[in-house]
Tab-separated table of N, CA, C and O in Angstrom:
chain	number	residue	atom	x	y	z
A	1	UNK	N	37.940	45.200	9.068
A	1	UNK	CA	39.151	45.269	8.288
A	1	UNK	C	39.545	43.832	7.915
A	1	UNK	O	40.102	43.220	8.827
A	2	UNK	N	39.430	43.398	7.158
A	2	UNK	CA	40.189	42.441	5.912
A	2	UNK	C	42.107	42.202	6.087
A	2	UNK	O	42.785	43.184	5.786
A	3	UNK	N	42.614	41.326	6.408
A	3	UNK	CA	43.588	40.636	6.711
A	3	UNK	C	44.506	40.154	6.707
A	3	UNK	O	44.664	39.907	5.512
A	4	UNK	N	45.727	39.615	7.458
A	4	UNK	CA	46.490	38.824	7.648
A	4	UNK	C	46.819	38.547	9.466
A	4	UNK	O	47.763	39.094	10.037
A	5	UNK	N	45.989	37.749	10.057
A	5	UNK	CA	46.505	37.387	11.508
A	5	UNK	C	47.988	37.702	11.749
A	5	UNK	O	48.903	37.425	10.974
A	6	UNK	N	48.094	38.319	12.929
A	6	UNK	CA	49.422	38.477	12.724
A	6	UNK	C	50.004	36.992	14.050
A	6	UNK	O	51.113	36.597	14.409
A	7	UNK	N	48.784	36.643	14.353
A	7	UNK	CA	49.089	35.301	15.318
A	7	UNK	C	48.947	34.040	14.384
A	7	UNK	O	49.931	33.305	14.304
A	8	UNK	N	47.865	33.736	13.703
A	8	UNK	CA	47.800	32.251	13.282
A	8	UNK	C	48.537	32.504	11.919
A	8	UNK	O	49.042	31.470	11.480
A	9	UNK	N	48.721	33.586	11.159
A	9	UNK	CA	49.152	34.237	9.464
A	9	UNK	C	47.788	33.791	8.368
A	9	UNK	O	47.899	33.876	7.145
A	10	UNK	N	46.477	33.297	9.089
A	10	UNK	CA	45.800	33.215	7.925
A	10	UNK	C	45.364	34.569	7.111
A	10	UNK	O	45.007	35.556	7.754
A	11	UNK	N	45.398	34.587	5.864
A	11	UNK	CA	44.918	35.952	4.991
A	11	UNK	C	43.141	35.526	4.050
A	11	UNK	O	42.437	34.554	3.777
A	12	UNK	N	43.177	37.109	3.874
A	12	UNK	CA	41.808	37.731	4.118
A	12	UNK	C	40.529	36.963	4.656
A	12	UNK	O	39.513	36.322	4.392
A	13	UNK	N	41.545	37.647	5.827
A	13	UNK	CA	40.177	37.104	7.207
A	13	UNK	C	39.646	38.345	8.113
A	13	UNK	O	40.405	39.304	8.254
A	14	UNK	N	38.646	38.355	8.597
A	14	UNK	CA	38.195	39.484	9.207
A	14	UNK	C	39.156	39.614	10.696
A	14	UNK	O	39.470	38.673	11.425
A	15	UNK	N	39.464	40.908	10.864
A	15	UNK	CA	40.603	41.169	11.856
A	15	UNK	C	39.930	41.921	13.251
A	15	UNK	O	38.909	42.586	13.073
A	16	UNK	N	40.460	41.825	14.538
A	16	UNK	CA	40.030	42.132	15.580
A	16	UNK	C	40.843	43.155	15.786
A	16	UNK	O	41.495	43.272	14.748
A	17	UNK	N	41.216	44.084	16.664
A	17	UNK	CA	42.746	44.666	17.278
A	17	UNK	C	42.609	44.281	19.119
A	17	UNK	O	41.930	44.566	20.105
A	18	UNK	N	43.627	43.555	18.746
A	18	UNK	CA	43.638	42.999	20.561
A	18	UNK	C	44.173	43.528	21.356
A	18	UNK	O	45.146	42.780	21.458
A	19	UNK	N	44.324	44.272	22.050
A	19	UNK	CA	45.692	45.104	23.114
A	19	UNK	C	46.215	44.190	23.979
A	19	UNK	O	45.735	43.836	25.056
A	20	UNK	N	47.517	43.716	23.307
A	20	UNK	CA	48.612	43.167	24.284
A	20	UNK	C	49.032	42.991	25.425
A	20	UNK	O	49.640	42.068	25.966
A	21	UNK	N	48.534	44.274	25.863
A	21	UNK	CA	48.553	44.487	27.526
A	21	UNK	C	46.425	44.759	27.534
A	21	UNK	O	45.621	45.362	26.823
A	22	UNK	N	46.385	44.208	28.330
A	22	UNK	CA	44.605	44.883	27.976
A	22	UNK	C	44.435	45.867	28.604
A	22	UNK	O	45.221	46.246	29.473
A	23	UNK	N	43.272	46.523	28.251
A	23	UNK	CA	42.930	47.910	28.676
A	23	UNK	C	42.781	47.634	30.347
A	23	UNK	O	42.758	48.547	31.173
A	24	UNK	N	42.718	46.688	30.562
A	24	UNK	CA	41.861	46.602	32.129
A	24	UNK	C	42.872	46.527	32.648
A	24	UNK	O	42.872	46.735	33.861
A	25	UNK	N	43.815	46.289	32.158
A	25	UNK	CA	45.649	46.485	32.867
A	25	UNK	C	46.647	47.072	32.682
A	25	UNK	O	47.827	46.824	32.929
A	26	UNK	N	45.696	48.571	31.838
A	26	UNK	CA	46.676	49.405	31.615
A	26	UNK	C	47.138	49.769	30.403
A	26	UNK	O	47.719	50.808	30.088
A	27	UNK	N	46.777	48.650	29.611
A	27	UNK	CA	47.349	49.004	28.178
A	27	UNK	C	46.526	49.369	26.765
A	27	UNK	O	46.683	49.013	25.597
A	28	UNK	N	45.314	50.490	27.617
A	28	UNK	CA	44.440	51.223	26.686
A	28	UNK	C	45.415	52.026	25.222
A	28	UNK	O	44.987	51.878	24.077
A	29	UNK	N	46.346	52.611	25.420
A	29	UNK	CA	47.665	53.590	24.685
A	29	UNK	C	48.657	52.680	24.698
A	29	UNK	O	49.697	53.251	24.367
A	30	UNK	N	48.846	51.474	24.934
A	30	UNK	CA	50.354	50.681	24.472
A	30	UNK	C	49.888	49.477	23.061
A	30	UNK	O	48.786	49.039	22.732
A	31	UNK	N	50.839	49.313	22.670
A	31	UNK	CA	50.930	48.160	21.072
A	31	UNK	C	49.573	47.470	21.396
A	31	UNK	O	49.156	47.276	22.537
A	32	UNK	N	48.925	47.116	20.217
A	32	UNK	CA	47.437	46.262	19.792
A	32	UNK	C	48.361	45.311	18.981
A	32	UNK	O	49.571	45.523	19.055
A	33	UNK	N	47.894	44.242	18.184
A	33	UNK	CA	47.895	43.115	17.268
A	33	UNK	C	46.359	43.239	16.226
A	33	UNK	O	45.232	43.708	16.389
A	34	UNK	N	46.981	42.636	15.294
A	34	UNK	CA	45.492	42.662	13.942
A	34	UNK	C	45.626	41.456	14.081
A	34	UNK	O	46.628	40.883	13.653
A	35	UNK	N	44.296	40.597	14.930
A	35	UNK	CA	43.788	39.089	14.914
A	35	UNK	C	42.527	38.844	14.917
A	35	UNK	O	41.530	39.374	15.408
A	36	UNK	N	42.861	37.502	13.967
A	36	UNK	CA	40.865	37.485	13.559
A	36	UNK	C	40.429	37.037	14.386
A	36	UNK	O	41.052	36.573	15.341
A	37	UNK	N	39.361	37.051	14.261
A	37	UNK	CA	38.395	36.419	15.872
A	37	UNK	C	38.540	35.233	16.096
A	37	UNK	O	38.569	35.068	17.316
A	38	UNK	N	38.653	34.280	15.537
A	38	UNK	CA	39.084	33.123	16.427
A	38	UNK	C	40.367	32.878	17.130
A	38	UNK	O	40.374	32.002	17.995
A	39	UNK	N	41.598	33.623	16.839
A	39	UNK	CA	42.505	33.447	17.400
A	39	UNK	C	41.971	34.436	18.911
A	39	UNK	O	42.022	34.093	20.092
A	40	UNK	N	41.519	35.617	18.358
A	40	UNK	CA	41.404	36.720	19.903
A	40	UNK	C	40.180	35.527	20.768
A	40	UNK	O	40.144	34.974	21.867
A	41	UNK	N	39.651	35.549	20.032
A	41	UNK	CA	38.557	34.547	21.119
A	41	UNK	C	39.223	33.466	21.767
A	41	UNK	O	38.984	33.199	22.945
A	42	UNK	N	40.186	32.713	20.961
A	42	UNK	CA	40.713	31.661	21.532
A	42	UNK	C	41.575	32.342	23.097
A	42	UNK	O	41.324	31.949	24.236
A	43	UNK	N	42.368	33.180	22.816
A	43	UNK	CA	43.433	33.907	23.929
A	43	UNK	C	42.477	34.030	24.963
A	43	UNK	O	42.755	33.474	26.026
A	44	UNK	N	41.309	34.700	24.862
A	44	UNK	CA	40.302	34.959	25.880
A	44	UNK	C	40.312	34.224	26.538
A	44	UNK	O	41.052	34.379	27.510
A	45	UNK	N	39.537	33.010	26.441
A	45	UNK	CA	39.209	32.218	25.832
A	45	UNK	C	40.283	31.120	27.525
A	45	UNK	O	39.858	30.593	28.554
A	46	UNK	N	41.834	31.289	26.870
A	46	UNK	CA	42.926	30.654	27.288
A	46	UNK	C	43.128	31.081	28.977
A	46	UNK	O	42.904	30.482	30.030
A	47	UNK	N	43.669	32.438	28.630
A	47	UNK	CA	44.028	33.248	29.808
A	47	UNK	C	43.164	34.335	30.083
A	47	UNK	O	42.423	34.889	29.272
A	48	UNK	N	43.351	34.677	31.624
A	48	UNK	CA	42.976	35.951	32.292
A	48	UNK	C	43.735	37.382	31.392
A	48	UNK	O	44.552	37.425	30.473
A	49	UNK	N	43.053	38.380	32.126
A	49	UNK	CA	43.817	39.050	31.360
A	49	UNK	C	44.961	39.643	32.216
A	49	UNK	O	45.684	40.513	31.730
A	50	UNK	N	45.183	39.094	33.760
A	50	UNK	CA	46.352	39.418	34.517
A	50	UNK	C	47.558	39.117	34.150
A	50	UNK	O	48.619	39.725	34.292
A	51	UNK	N	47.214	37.773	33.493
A	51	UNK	CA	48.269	36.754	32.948
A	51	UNK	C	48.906	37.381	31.239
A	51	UNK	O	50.052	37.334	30.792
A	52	UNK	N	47.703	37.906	30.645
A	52	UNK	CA	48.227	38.255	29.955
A	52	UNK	C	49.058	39.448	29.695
A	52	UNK	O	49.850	39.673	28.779
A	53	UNK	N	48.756	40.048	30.548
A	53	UNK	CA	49.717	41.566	30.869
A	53	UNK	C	51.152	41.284	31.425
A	53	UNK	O	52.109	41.997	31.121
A	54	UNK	N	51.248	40.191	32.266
A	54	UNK	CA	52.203	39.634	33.085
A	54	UNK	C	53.401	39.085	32.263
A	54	UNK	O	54.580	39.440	32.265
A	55	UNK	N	52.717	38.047	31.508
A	55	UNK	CA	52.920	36.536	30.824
A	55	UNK	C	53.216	36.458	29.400
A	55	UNK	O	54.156	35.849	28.889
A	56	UNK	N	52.178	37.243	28.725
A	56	UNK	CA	51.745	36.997	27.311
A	56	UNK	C	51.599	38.345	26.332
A	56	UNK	O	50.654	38.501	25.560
A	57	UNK	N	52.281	38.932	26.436
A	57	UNK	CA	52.325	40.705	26.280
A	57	UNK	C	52.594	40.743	24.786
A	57	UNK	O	51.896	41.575	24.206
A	58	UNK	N	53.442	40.043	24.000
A	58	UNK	CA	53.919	40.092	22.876
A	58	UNK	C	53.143	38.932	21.772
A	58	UNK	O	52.503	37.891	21.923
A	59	UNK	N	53.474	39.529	20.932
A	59	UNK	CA	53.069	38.165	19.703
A	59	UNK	C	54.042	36.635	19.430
A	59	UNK	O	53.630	35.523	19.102
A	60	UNK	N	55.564	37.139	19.733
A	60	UNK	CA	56.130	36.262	19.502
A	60	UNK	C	55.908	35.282	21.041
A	60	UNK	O	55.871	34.057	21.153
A	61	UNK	N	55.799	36.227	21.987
A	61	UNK	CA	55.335	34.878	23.437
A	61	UNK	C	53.891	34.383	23.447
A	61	UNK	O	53.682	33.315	24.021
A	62	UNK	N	53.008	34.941	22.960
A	62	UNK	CA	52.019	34.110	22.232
A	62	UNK	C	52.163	33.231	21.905
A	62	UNK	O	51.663	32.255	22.465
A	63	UNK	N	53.114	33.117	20.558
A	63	UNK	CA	53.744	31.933	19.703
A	63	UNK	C	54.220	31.175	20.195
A	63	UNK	O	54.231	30.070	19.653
A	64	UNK	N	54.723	31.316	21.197
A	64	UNK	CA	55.413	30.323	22.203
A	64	UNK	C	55.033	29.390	23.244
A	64	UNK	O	55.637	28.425	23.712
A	65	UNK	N	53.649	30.000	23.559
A	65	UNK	CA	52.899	29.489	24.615
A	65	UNK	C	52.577	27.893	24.347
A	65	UNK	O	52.194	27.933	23.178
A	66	UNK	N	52.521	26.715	24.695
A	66	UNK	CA	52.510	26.063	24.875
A	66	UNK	C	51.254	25.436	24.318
A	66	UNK	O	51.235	24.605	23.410
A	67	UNK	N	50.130	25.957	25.004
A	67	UNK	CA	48.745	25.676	24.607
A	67	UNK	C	48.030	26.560	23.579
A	67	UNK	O	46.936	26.190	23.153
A	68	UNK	N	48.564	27.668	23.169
A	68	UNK	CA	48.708	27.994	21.716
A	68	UNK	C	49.341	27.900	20.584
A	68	UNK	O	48.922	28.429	19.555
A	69	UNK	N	50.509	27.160	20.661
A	69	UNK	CA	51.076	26.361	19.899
A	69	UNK	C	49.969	25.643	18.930
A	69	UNK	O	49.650	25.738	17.745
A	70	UNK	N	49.652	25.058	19.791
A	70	UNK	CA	48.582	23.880	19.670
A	70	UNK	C	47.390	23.913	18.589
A	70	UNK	O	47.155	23.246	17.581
A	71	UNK	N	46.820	24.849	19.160
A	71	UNK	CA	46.190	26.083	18.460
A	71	UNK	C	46.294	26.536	17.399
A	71	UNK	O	45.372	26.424	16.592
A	72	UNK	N	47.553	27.237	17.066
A	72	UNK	CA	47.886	27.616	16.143
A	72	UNK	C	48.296	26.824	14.823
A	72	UNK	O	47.966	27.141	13.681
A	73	UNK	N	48.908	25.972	15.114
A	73	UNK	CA	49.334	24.741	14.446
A	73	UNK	C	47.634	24.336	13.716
A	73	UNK	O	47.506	24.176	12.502
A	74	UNK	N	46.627	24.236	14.546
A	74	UNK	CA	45.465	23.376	14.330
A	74	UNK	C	44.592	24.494	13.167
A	74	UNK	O	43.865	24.222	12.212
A	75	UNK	N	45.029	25.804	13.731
A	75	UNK	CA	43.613	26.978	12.969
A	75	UNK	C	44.422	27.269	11.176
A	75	UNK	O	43.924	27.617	10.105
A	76	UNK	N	45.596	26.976	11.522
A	76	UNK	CA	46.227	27.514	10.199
A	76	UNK	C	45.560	26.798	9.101
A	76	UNK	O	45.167	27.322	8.059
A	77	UNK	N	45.440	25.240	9.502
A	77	UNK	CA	44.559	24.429	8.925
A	77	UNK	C	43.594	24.892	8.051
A	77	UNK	O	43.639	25.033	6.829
A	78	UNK	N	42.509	25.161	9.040
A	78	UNK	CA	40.985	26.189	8.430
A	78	UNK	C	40.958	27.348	7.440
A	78	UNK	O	41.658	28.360	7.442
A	79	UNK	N	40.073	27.009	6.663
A	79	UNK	CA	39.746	27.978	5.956
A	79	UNK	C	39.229	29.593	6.501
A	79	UNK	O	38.339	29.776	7.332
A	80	UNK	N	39.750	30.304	6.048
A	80	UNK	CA	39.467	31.707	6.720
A	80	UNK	C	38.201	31.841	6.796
A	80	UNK	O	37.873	32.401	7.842
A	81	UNK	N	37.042	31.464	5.888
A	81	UNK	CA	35.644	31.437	5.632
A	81	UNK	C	34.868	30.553	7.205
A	81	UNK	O	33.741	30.722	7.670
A	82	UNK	N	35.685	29.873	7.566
A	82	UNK	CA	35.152	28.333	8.588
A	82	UNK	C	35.034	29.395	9.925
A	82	UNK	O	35.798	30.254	10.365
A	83	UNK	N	33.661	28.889	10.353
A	83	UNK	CA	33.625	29.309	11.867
A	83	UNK	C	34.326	28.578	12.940
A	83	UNK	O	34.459	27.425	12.530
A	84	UNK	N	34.721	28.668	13.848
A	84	UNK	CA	35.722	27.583	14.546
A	84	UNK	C	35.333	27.968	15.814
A	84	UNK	O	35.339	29.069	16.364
A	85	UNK	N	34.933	26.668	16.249
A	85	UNK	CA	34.602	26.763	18.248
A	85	UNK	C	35.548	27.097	18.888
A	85	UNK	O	36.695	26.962	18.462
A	86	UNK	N	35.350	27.451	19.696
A	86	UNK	CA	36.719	27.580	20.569
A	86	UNK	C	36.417	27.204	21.998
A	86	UNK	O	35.387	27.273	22.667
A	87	UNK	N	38.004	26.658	22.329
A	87	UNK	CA	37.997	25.846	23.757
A	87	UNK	C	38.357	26.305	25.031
A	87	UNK	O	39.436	26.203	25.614
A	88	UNK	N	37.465	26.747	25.328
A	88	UNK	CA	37.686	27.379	27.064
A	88	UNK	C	38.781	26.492	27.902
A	88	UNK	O	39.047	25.298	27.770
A	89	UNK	N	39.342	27.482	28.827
A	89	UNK	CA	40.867	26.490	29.728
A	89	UNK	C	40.130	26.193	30.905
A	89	UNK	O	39.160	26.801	31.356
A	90	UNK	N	40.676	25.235	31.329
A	90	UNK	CA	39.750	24.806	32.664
A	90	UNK	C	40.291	25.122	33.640
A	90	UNK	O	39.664	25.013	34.694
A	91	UNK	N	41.719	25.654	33.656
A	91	UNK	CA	42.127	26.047	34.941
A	91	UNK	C	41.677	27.527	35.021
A	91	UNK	O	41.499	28.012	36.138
A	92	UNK	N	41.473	28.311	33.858
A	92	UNK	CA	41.071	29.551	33.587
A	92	UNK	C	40.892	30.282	35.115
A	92	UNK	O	40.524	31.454	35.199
């Protein structure tokens, strides 16, 4: 599916559906997000997914996060076409 991140806002970009709460914590049947793969890869990527069930449940606390800020600020940059590495957390 073809696009608008609803985390970084880049448009027509290829879209993921991420579950907010993840399935492995329950949130197989609760709210998803439409994000392209580098942002979902990046979250992976960031946090566990304990943390994210806990911590990071919403889009707007996404937005907020500190070290996705960062992130986000940096990918809006890129062209939707651009492959983009992504940076594993070391405290992960």
């Amino acid at each position: 599916m073809i696009g608008t991140c609803e985390l970084c806002q880049r448009d027509g970009i290829e879209l993921t559906v991420h579950h907010l709460i993840p399935r492995e914590e329950g949130g197989s049947h609760l709210p998803t997000a439409a994000l392209c793969k580098s942002c979902h890869k990046q979250i992976h990527a960031l946090y566990s997914n304990k943390e994210l069930a806990i911590r990071l449940y919403t889009i707007a606390l996404l937005k907020d996060d500190d070290s996705l800020k960062k992130y986000i600020k940096w990918i809006k940059k890129q062209p939707a076409t651009k492959a983009v590495k992504i940076r594993k957390s070391k405290t992960k």
